[in-house]
GROMACS .gro file of C-alpha atoms in nm:
model
  402
    1MET     CA    1  -1.493 -13.622   2.231
    2ALA     CA    2  -1.759 -13.737   1.984
    3PRO     CA    3  -1.757 -14.112   1.901
    4GLU     CA    4  -1.607 -14.218   1.570
    5ALA     CA    5  -1.855 -14.246   1.283
    6HIS     CA    6  -1.897 -14.593   1.130
    7TYR     CA    7  -2.066 -14.634   0.793
    8PRO     CA    8  -2.196 -14.954   0.626
    9THR     CA    9  -1.971 -15.066   0.341
   10SER     CA   10  -2.268 -15.036   0.105
   11VAL     CA   11  -2.268 -14.655   0.134
   12ALA     CA   12  -1.904 -14.587   0.196
   13LYS     CA   13  -1.706 -14.534  -0.123
   14LYS     CA   14  -1.385 -14.580   0.069
   15ALA     CA   15  -1.326 -14.706   0.416
   16THR     CA   16  -1.173 -14.431   0.625
   17THR     CA   17  -1.056 -14.409   0.982
   18ARG     CA   18  -1.096 -14.078   1.157
   19LYS     CA   19  -0.788 -13.984   1.351
   20LYS     CA   20  -0.835 -13.918   1.715
   21VAL     CA   21  -0.783 -13.554   1.795
   22SER     CA   22  -0.544 -13.502   2.081
   23ARG     CA   23  -0.678 -13.222   2.294
   24LYS     CA   24  -0.409 -13.049   2.487
   25LYS     CA   25  -0.502 -12.998   2.847
   26PRO     CA   26  -0.479 -12.630   2.944
   27ALA     CA   27  -0.176 -12.553   3.153
   28GLU     CA   28  -0.242 -12.522   3.523
   29PRO     CA   29  -0.200 -12.175   3.673
   30GLU     CA   30   0.137 -12.107   3.826
   31LYS     CA   31   0.162 -12.072   4.201
   32LEU     CA   32   0.121 -11.712   4.307
   33ASP     CA   33   0.429 -11.748   4.528
   34ALA     CA   34   0.632 -11.730   4.206
   35PHE     CA   35   0.532 -11.364   4.160
   36GLU     CA   36   0.752 -11.149   4.380
   37HIS     CA   37   0.783 -10.773   4.396
   38PRO     CA   38   1.109 -10.606   4.504
   39VAL     CA   39   1.168 -10.536   4.871
   40PRO     CA   40   1.072 -10.174   4.951
   41GLY     CA   41   1.361  -9.935   4.999
   42GLN     CA   42   1.387  -9.602   5.176
   43LEU     CA   43   1.183  -9.316   5.032
   44GLY     CA   44   1.453  -9.064   5.117
   45GLU     CA   45   1.718  -9.261   4.927
   46ILE     CA   46   1.549  -9.230   4.588
   47LEU     CA   47   1.777  -9.029   4.363
   48GLY     CA   48   1.691  -8.713   4.175
   49GLN     CA   49   1.322  -8.684   4.267
   50ASP     CA   50   1.335  -8.432   4.550
   51LYS     CA   51   1.010  -8.255   4.459
   52ALA     CA   52   0.811  -8.578   4.427
   53ILE     CA   53   0.952  -8.718   4.751
   54ALA     CA   54   0.875  -8.394   4.937
   55GLN     CA   55   0.514  -8.413   4.815
   56LEU     CA   56   0.481  -8.772   4.939
   57GLU     CA   57   0.645  -8.702   5.273
   58ALA     CA   58   0.415  -8.404   5.329
   59ALA     CA   59   0.116  -8.631   5.273
   60LEU     CA   60   0.250  -8.883   5.526
   61ASP     CA   61   0.324  -8.607   5.777
   62ALA     CA   62  -0.035  -8.485   5.748
   63GLY     CA   63  -0.159  -8.824   5.870
   64ARG     CA   64  -0.450  -8.848   5.624
   65LEU     CA   65  -0.360  -8.990   5.287
   66HIS     CA   66  -0.558  -8.933   4.973
   67HIS     CA   67  -0.696  -9.268   4.861
   68ALA     CA   68  -0.585  -9.257   4.494
   69TRP     CA   69  -0.257  -9.151   4.336
   70ILE     CA   70  -0.094  -9.137   3.994
   71PHE     CA   71   0.286  -9.153   3.983
   72HIS     CA   72   0.368  -9.041   3.629
   73GLY     CA   73   0.681  -8.964   3.430
   74PRO     CA   74   0.934  -9.124   3.195
   75ARG     CA   75   1.007  -9.491   3.233
   76GLY     CA   76   1.295  -9.593   3.454
   77VAL     CA   77   1.319  -9.283   3.676
   78GLY     CA   78   1.203  -9.433   4.008
   79LYS     CA   79   0.821  -9.421   4.006
   80PHE     CA   80   0.762  -9.784   4.103
   81THR     CA   81   1.050  -9.779   4.353
   82ALA     CA   82   0.895  -9.471   4.514
   83ALA     CA   83   0.551  -9.635   4.521
   84LEU     CA   84   0.689  -9.933   4.714
   85ALA     CA   85   0.875  -9.708   4.960
   86PHE     CA   86   0.568  -9.487   5.006
   87ALA     CA   87   0.351  -9.794   5.071
   88SER     CA   88   0.605  -9.923   5.323
   89LEU     CA   89   0.577  -9.604   5.528
   90ALA     CA   90   0.201  -9.570   5.487
   91LEU     CA   91   0.134  -9.920   5.624
   92ASP     CA   92   0.360  -9.886   5.927
   93GLU     CA   93   0.239  -9.722   6.248
   94SER     CA   94   0.603  -9.666   6.353
   95THR     CA   95   0.659  -9.418   6.068
   96SER     CA   96   0.787  -9.087   6.205
   97ARG     CA   97   1.062  -8.829   6.172
   98ASP     CA   98   1.394  -8.940   6.319
   99LEU     CA   99   1.645  -8.715   6.498
  100SER     CA  100   1.786  -8.608   6.162
  101GLY     CA  101   1.444  -8.507   6.037
  102ASN     CA  102   1.416  -8.799   5.794
  103LEU     CA  103   1.088  -8.984   5.759
  104SER     CA  104   1.135  -9.353   5.830
  105ALA     CA  105   0.987  -9.658   6.001
  106ASP     CA  106   1.138  -9.885   6.263
  107PRO     CA  107   1.330 -10.144   6.054
  108GLU     CA  108   1.247 -10.411   6.312
  109SER     CA  109   0.875 -10.340   6.328
  110ARG     CA  110   0.627 -10.616   6.248
  111VAL     CA  111   0.522 -10.439   5.928
  112GLN     CA  112   0.878 -10.390   5.802
  113THR     CA  113   0.963 -10.752   5.883
  114MET     CA  114   0.671 -10.870   5.671
  115LEU     CA  115   0.748 -10.627   5.389
  116HIS     CA  116   1.111 -10.731   5.368
  117GLY     CA  117   0.998 -11.092   5.366
  118ARG     CA  118   0.751 -11.010   5.087
  119SER     CA  119   0.477 -11.153   5.306
  120HIS     CA  120   0.265 -10.852   5.401
  121PRO     CA  121  -0.090 -10.952   5.302
  122ASP     CA  122  -0.212 -10.593   5.263
  123LEU     CA  123   0.048 -10.476   5.011
  124HIS     CA  124  -0.081 -10.572   4.668
  125VAL     CA  125   0.135 -10.522   4.358
  126ILE     CA  126  -0.064 -10.560   4.037
  127ALA     CA  127   0.117 -10.615   3.708
  128LYS     CA  128   0.037 -10.774   3.373
  129GLU     CA  129   0.239 -11.082   3.476
  130LEU     CA  130  -0.034 -11.177   3.723
  131ALA     CA  131  -0.230 -11.310   3.426
  132ARG     CA  132  -0.014 -11.623   3.455
  133PHE     CA  133  -0.182 -11.708   3.783
  134SER     CA  134  -0.541 -11.669   3.663
  135GLU     CA  135  -0.792 -11.951   3.709
  136ASP     CA  136  -0.911 -11.874   3.356
  137ALA     CA  137  -0.708 -12.070   3.099
  138LYS     CA  138  -0.779 -11.809   2.830
  139VAL     CA  139  -0.633 -11.534   3.046
  140ARG     CA  140  -0.327 -11.748   3.121
  141ALA     CA  141  -0.275 -11.822   2.751
  142ALA     CA  142  -0.304 -11.461   2.633
  143LYS     CA  143   0.005 -11.260   2.551
  144LEU     CA  144   0.115 -11.012   2.817
  145ALA     CA  145   0.023 -10.700   2.621
  146THR     CA  146  -0.237 -10.555   2.862
  147ILE     CA  147  -0.352 -10.593   3.221
  148PRO     CA  148  -0.665 -10.810   3.184
  149LYS     CA  149  -0.987 -10.733   3.368
  150ASP     CA  150  -0.957 -11.071   3.540
  151VAL     CA  151  -0.634 -10.952   3.705
  152ILE     CA  152  -0.793 -10.627   3.824
  153ASP     CA  153  -1.101 -10.810   3.955
  154THR     CA  154  -0.898 -11.073   4.141
  155HIS     CA  155  -0.607 -10.869   4.272
  156LEU     CA  156  -0.755 -10.522   4.322
  157LEU     CA  157  -1.133 -10.493   4.327
  158GLN     CA  158  -1.207 -10.802   4.536
  159PRO     CA  159  -0.938 -10.751   4.805
  160ALA     CA  160  -1.010 -10.376   4.812
  161SER     CA  161  -1.366 -10.454   4.923
  162MET     CA  162  -1.248 -10.675   5.210
  163ALA     CA  163  -1.109 -10.591   5.551
  164ALA     CA  164  -0.735 -10.561   5.602
  165LYS     CA  165  -0.567 -10.881   5.718
  166VAL     CA  166  -0.321 -10.702   5.946
  167ALA     CA  167  -0.460 -10.486   6.224
  168PRO     CA  168  -0.436 -10.132   6.084
  169GLY     CA  169  -0.220  -9.879   6.260
  170GLY     CA  170  -0.050  -9.677   5.990
  171ALA     CA  171  -0.181  -9.407   5.760
  172ALA     CA  172  -0.312  -9.683   5.531
  173SER     CA  173  -0.448 -10.028   5.605
  174LYS     CA  174  -0.416 -10.162   5.247
  175VAL     CA  175  -0.209 -10.039   4.954
  176PHE     CA  176  -0.252 -10.143   4.590
  177ILE     CA  177   0.018 -10.054   4.337
  178VAL     CA  178  -0.072 -10.096   3.970
  179ASP     CA  179   0.251 -10.101   3.769
  180GLU     CA  180   0.240  -9.999   3.400
  181ALA     CA  181  -0.112  -9.869   3.455
  182GLU     CA  182  -0.120  -9.746   3.095
  183LEU     CA  183  -0.176 -10.113   3.005
  184LEU     CA  184  -0.525 -10.074   3.152
  185ASP     CA  185  -0.602  -9.998   2.790
  186ARG     CA  186  -0.859  -9.747   2.667
  187SER     CA  187  -0.934  -9.948   2.352
  188ALA     CA  188  -1.291 -10.058   2.283
  189THR     CA  189  -1.215 -10.409   2.408
  190ASN     CA  190  -1.043 -10.300   2.728
  191ALA     CA  191  -1.212  -9.976   2.834
  192SER     CA  192  -1.419 -10.182   3.077
  193VAL     CA  193  -1.100 -10.252   3.274
  194GLN     CA  194  -1.060  -9.886   3.368
  195ASN     CA  195  -1.434  -9.829   3.401
  196ALA     CA  196  -1.454 -10.118   3.648
  197MET     CA  197  -1.209  -9.935   3.874
  198LEU     CA  198  -1.399  -9.607   3.890
  199LYS     CA  199  -1.625  -9.686   4.184
  200THR     CA  200  -1.337  -9.822   4.392
  201LEU     CA  201  -1.128  -9.515   4.310
  202GLU     CA  202  -1.417  -9.287   4.403
  203GLU     CA  203  -1.537  -9.464   4.720
  204PRO     CA  204  -1.276  -9.709   4.848
  205SER     CA  205  -1.309  -9.876   5.183
  206PRO     CA  206  -1.150  -9.678   5.469
  207GLY     CA  207  -0.771  -9.698   5.478
  208THR     CA  208  -0.737  -9.819   5.118
  209VAL     CA  209  -0.474  -9.647   4.902
  210ILE     CA  210  -0.438  -9.714   4.528
  211ILE     CA  211  -0.130  -9.602   4.335
  212LEU     CA  212  -0.128  -9.608   3.954
  213VAL     CA  213   0.227  -9.604   3.817
  214THR     CA  214   0.250  -9.499   3.453
  215SER     CA  215   0.483  -9.361   3.189
  216SER     CA  216   0.183  -9.271   2.966
  217GLU     CA  217  -0.065  -9.088   3.185
  218GLU     CA  218  -0.268  -8.980   2.881
  219ARG     CA  219  -0.378  -9.341   2.829
  220LEU     CA  220  -0.574  -9.332   3.154
  221LEU     CA  221  -0.936  -9.222   3.129
  222PRO     CA  222  -1.001  -8.859   3.229
  223THR     CA  223  -1.242  -8.991   3.491
  224ILE     CA  224  -0.958  -9.196   3.638
  225ARG     CA  225  -0.715  -8.904   3.639
  226SER     CA  226  -0.965  -8.667   3.798
  227ARG     CA  227  -0.998  -8.892   4.103
  228CYS     CA  228  -0.626  -8.914   4.173
  229GLN     CA  229  -0.355  -8.702   4.330
  230ARG     CA  230  -0.078  -8.665   4.070
  231VAL     CA  231   0.292  -8.692   4.149
  232ARG     CA  232   0.534  -8.611   3.870
  233PHE     CA  233   0.869  -8.787   3.836
  234GLY     CA  234   1.118  -8.634   3.592
  235PRO     CA  235   1.444  -8.742   3.430
  236LEU     CA  236   1.738  -8.741   3.670
  237ALA     CA  237   1.984  -8.453   3.650
  238ARG     CA  238   2.354  -8.514   3.589
  239ASP     CA  239   2.470  -8.540   3.953
  240PRO     CA  240   2.212  -8.799   4.064
  241MET     CA  241   2.282  -9.000   3.748
  242GLU     CA  242   2.654  -9.000   3.828
  243THR     CA  243   2.572  -9.118   4.179
  244TRP     CA  244   2.366  -9.401   4.032
  245PHE     CA  245   2.644  -9.502   3.791
  246LYS     CA  246   2.884  -9.537   4.084
  247ARG     CA  247   2.629  -9.723   4.294
  248GLU     CA  248   2.565  -9.973   4.011
  249ASN     CA  249   2.931 -10.009   3.910
  250ILE     CA  250   2.853  -9.937   3.545
  251GLY     CA  251   3.159 -10.042   3.345
  252ASP     CA  252   3.361  -9.797   3.136
  253ALA     CA  253   3.244  -9.949   2.807
  254ALA     CA  254   2.880  -9.876   2.886
  255LEU     CA  255   2.941  -9.561   3.090
  256ASP     CA  256   3.022  -9.335   2.795
  257TRP     CA  257   2.708  -9.447   2.613
  258ALA     CA  258   2.498  -9.415   2.930
  259ARG     CA  259   2.612  -9.059   2.995
  260ARG     CA  260   2.525  -8.953   2.642
  261PHE     CA  261   2.203  -9.142   2.582
  262GLY     CA  262   2.059  -9.239   2.921
  263GLU     CA  263   1.813  -8.947   2.913
  264GLY     CA  264   1.824  -8.925   3.293
  265SER     CA  265   1.673  -9.272   3.325
  266PRO     CA  266   1.859  -9.531   3.536
  267GLY     CA  267   1.601  -9.790   3.433
  268LYS     CA  268   1.663  -9.721   3.066
  269VAL     CA  269   2.038  -9.761   3.111
  270ARG     CA  270   1.999 -10.083   3.307
  271GLU     CA  271   1.763 -10.228   3.047
  272ALA     CA  272   1.995 -10.127   2.762
  273ILE     CA  273   2.287 -10.305   2.927
  274ASP     CA  274   2.092 -10.614   3.030
  275THR     CA  275   1.911 -10.666   2.698
  276GLY     CA  276   2.182 -10.565   2.451
  277ILE     CA  277   2.034 -10.236   2.330
  278VAL     CA  278   2.363 -10.067   2.418
  279GLU     CA  279   2.519 -10.273   2.136
  280TRP     CA  280   2.295 -10.097   1.881
  281HIS     CA  281   2.472  -9.768   1.927
  282THR     CA  282   2.780  -9.812   1.707
  283LYS     CA  283   2.584  -9.938   1.405
  284VAL     CA  284   2.308  -9.678   1.439
  285GLN     CA  285   2.557  -9.396   1.495
  286ASP     CA  286   2.739  -9.494   1.175
  287MET     CA  287   2.418  -9.493   0.969
  288VAL     CA  288   2.306  -9.157   1.106
  289ASP     CA  289   2.652  -9.007   1.044
  290ARG     CA  290   2.643  -9.128   0.683
  291LEU     CA  291   2.290  -9.002   0.635
  292VAL     CA  292   2.345  -8.650   0.765
  293SER     CA  293   2.667  -8.614   0.564
  294GLY     CA  294   2.469  -8.666   0.245
  295HIS     CA  295   2.536  -9.036   0.187
  296PHE     CA  296   2.199  -9.206   0.225
  297PRO     CA  297   2.243  -9.565   0.349
  298VAL     CA  298   1.981  -9.742   0.137
  299GLU     CA  299   1.976 -10.036   0.377
  300MET     CA  300   1.901  -9.821   0.682
  301GLY     CA  301   1.527  -9.887   0.716
  302GLN     CA  302   1.561 -10.261   0.669
  303THR     CA  303   1.862 -10.279   0.902
  304LEU     CA  304   1.684 -10.089   1.181
  305ALA     CA  305   1.374 -10.308   1.149
  306GLY     CA  306   1.590 -10.621   1.155
  307MET     CA  307   1.772 -10.509   1.470
  308VAL     CA  308   1.445 -10.437   1.649
  309ASP     CA  309   1.289 -10.763   1.535
  310ALA     CA  310   1.590 -10.964   1.658
  311TRP     CA  311   1.568 -10.788   1.994
  312ALA     CA  312   1.194 -10.863   2.017
  313VAL     CA  313   1.254 -11.229   1.931
  314ALA     CA  314   1.511 -11.249   2.212
  315MET     CA  315   1.261 -11.095   2.454
  316VAL     CA  316   0.996 -11.352   2.360
  317GLU     CA  317   1.243 -11.640   2.383
  318ALA     CA  318   1.337 -11.523   2.732
  319ASP     CA  319   0.970 -11.510   2.828
  320LYS     CA  320   0.742 -11.732   2.618
  321ARG     CA  321   0.437 -11.543   2.742
  322ALA     CA  322   0.566 -11.208   2.620
  323SER     CA  323   0.388 -11.057   2.323
  324LYS     CA  324   0.599 -11.037   2.006
  325GLU     CA  325   0.387 -10.743   1.888
  326ALA     CA  326   0.435 -10.558   2.216
  327SER     CA  327   0.808 -10.638   2.215
  328ASN     CA  328   0.839 -10.503   1.860
  329LYS     CA  329   0.666 -10.181   1.963
  330ALA     CA  330   0.888 -10.149   2.270
  331GLY     CA  331   1.201 -10.212   2.064
  332ALA     CA  332   1.095  -9.964   1.797
  333ASP     CA  333   1.034  -9.701   2.065
  334ARG     CA  334   1.382  -9.758   2.204
  335MET     CA  335   1.535  -9.739   1.857
  336LEU     CA  336   1.365  -9.406   1.788
  337SER     CA  337   1.486  -9.278   2.125
  338LEU     CA  338   1.842  -9.378   2.039
  339ILE     CA  339   1.831  -9.202   1.700
  340GLY     CA  340   1.676  -8.898   1.868
  341GLU     CA  341   1.958  -8.877   2.120
  342ILE     CA  342   2.217  -8.903   1.842
  343LEU     CA  343   2.048  -8.615   1.660
  344ARG     CA  344   2.023  -8.406   1.978
  345GLU     CA  345   2.393  -8.457   2.034
  346LYS     CA  346   2.452  -8.326   1.682
  347ILE     CA  347   2.238  -8.019   1.758
  348ALA     CA  348   2.462  -7.950   2.058
  349GLN     CA  349   2.773  -7.989   1.841
  350HIS     CA  350   2.630  -7.754   1.577
  351ALA     CA  351   2.540  -7.500   1.845
  352GLU     CA  352   2.901  -7.497   1.965
  353SER     CA  353   3.027  -7.438   1.611
  354GLY     CA  354   2.757  -7.179   1.536
  355ASN     CA  355   2.617  -7.373   1.239
  356GLU     CA  356   2.253  -7.264   1.257
  357ASP     CA  357   2.155  -7.429   0.927
  358ALA     CA  358   2.281  -7.764   1.051
  359MET     CA  359   2.098  -7.716   1.381
  360GLU     CA  360   1.774  -7.655   1.193
  361LEU     CA  361   1.817  -7.965   0.977
  362SER     CA  362   1.881  -8.187   1.281
  363ALA     CA  363   1.572  -8.038   1.446
  364GLN     CA  364   1.370  -8.125   1.134
  365ARG     CA  365   1.499  -8.480   1.152
  366ILE     CA  366   1.378  -8.510   1.510
  367GLU     CA  367   1.032  -8.413   1.383
  368VAL     CA  368   1.062  -8.703   1.136
  369LEU     CA  369   1.107  -8.936   1.434
  370GLU     CA  370   0.785  -8.808   1.588
  371ARG     CA  371   0.599  -8.884   1.266
  372ALA     CA  372   0.745  -9.234   1.277
  373ARG     CA  373   0.613  -9.277   1.632
  374GLN     CA  374   0.267  -9.175   1.517
  375ARG     CA  375   0.276  -9.427   1.233
  376LEU     CA  376   0.381  -9.704   1.469
  377ALA     CA  377   0.100  -9.607   1.705
  378SER     CA  378  -0.146  -9.644   1.416
  379ASN     CA  379  -0.017 -10.000   1.361
  380THR     CA  380   0.166  -9.931   1.035
  381PRO     CA  381   0.409 -10.223   0.977
  382MET     CA  382   0.745 -10.153   1.138
  383LEU     CA  383   0.950 -10.213   0.820
  384MET     CA  384   0.737  -9.963   0.627
  385VAL     CA  385   0.773  -9.708   0.908
  386PHE     CA  386   1.152  -9.738   0.924
  387GLU     CA  387   1.199  -9.731   0.546
  388ALA     CA  388   0.981  -9.419   0.515
  389MET     CA  389   1.159  -9.262   0.812
  390ALA     CA  390   1.504  -9.327   0.662
  391ALA     CA  391   1.401  -9.165   0.333
  392GLU     CA  392   1.255  -8.862   0.514
  393LEU     CA  393   1.565  -8.826   0.732
  394ALA     CA  394   1.773  -8.806   0.415
  395GLN     CA  395   1.564  -8.537   0.247
  396PRO     CA  396   1.693  -8.231   0.435
  397SER     CA  397   2.062  -8.331   0.391
  398THR     CA  398   2.121  -8.101   0.094
  399LEU     CA  399   2.338  -7.861   0.290
  400SER     CA  400   2.697  -7.961   0.352
  401GLY     CA  401   2.855  -7.979   0.692
  402VAL     CA  402   2.544  -8.117   0.868
   0.00000   0.00000   0.00000
């Protein structure tokens, strides 16, 4: 800190005392032990992704794994869970087909013991939350809206260039899983994050496997996508979803909503229950019903924006490092999905009654939602987007019986 300035009384019009500025010491990085990934499960127990699992098992059976993968599909359908299970089998030399023909590893093997203790040094899970453990105070202080280059350098590029810490014996010696890889942003300020990965993706050290898990594959550079094997994960069909509901003991109050609006995504249902999104349904359903019956709720846009903003505030209060802007965008996306599912349900009802005009109007309203998504993506203020959307949703409601 610079010393205080002292002036002779002959030149000073008024004696002043400069206040000492208290400089806040940057917070120390958290201990990396605080970041824990889930324990890997069994690949064959993942629900509703038979085609994806068959593709992964065939690769393991072949004995030579491609070094770079993209697991893509809607959020909450098992991509990250599958990546962990795939890594568990790839790292373990005991992986083989059992008497029933299932691909599995010895649960008491050294590798499985380490994996279940979250202590295997060659399984690296990279997520935006690792920014909290950076040595760089600026990285630690930034909101968790992207995966910073510092995180990729420290937790992927550097360890990928080093030898495995456990004597290799499986199909892979090191596995890196990048969750929410779409947050390796393509914007002008973050394109270098993806570009920095290209050489490692093209020429990794022997035995290195990198898995990019994403619900927005289009946000990855074409040069990234071209170097990777792609595995598609789709929404779960009805039977696997019902199995999941029973497994998770979803209560009756949430079960009806989940069946109608879960979109085949267990993760979406779990998030909706845990974060209160399920409570939006009654209010939003009422507004949509009024709107499509010709009674435009003038407060709709403001009400929707207020609900999303309150949800985003709760997310930030639960995690002070979370980005309010990112939480608003996430909440708005979930709100549009909810309205879309309500409208799709109406299309199904109109189809049963043979009301083709009403079906067409509901389809037009779904197109309005897509325009709203585009406006949000272009950073138009959320309140403006929802108010414009509400007005546009009301426009085609001139026919009765919609």
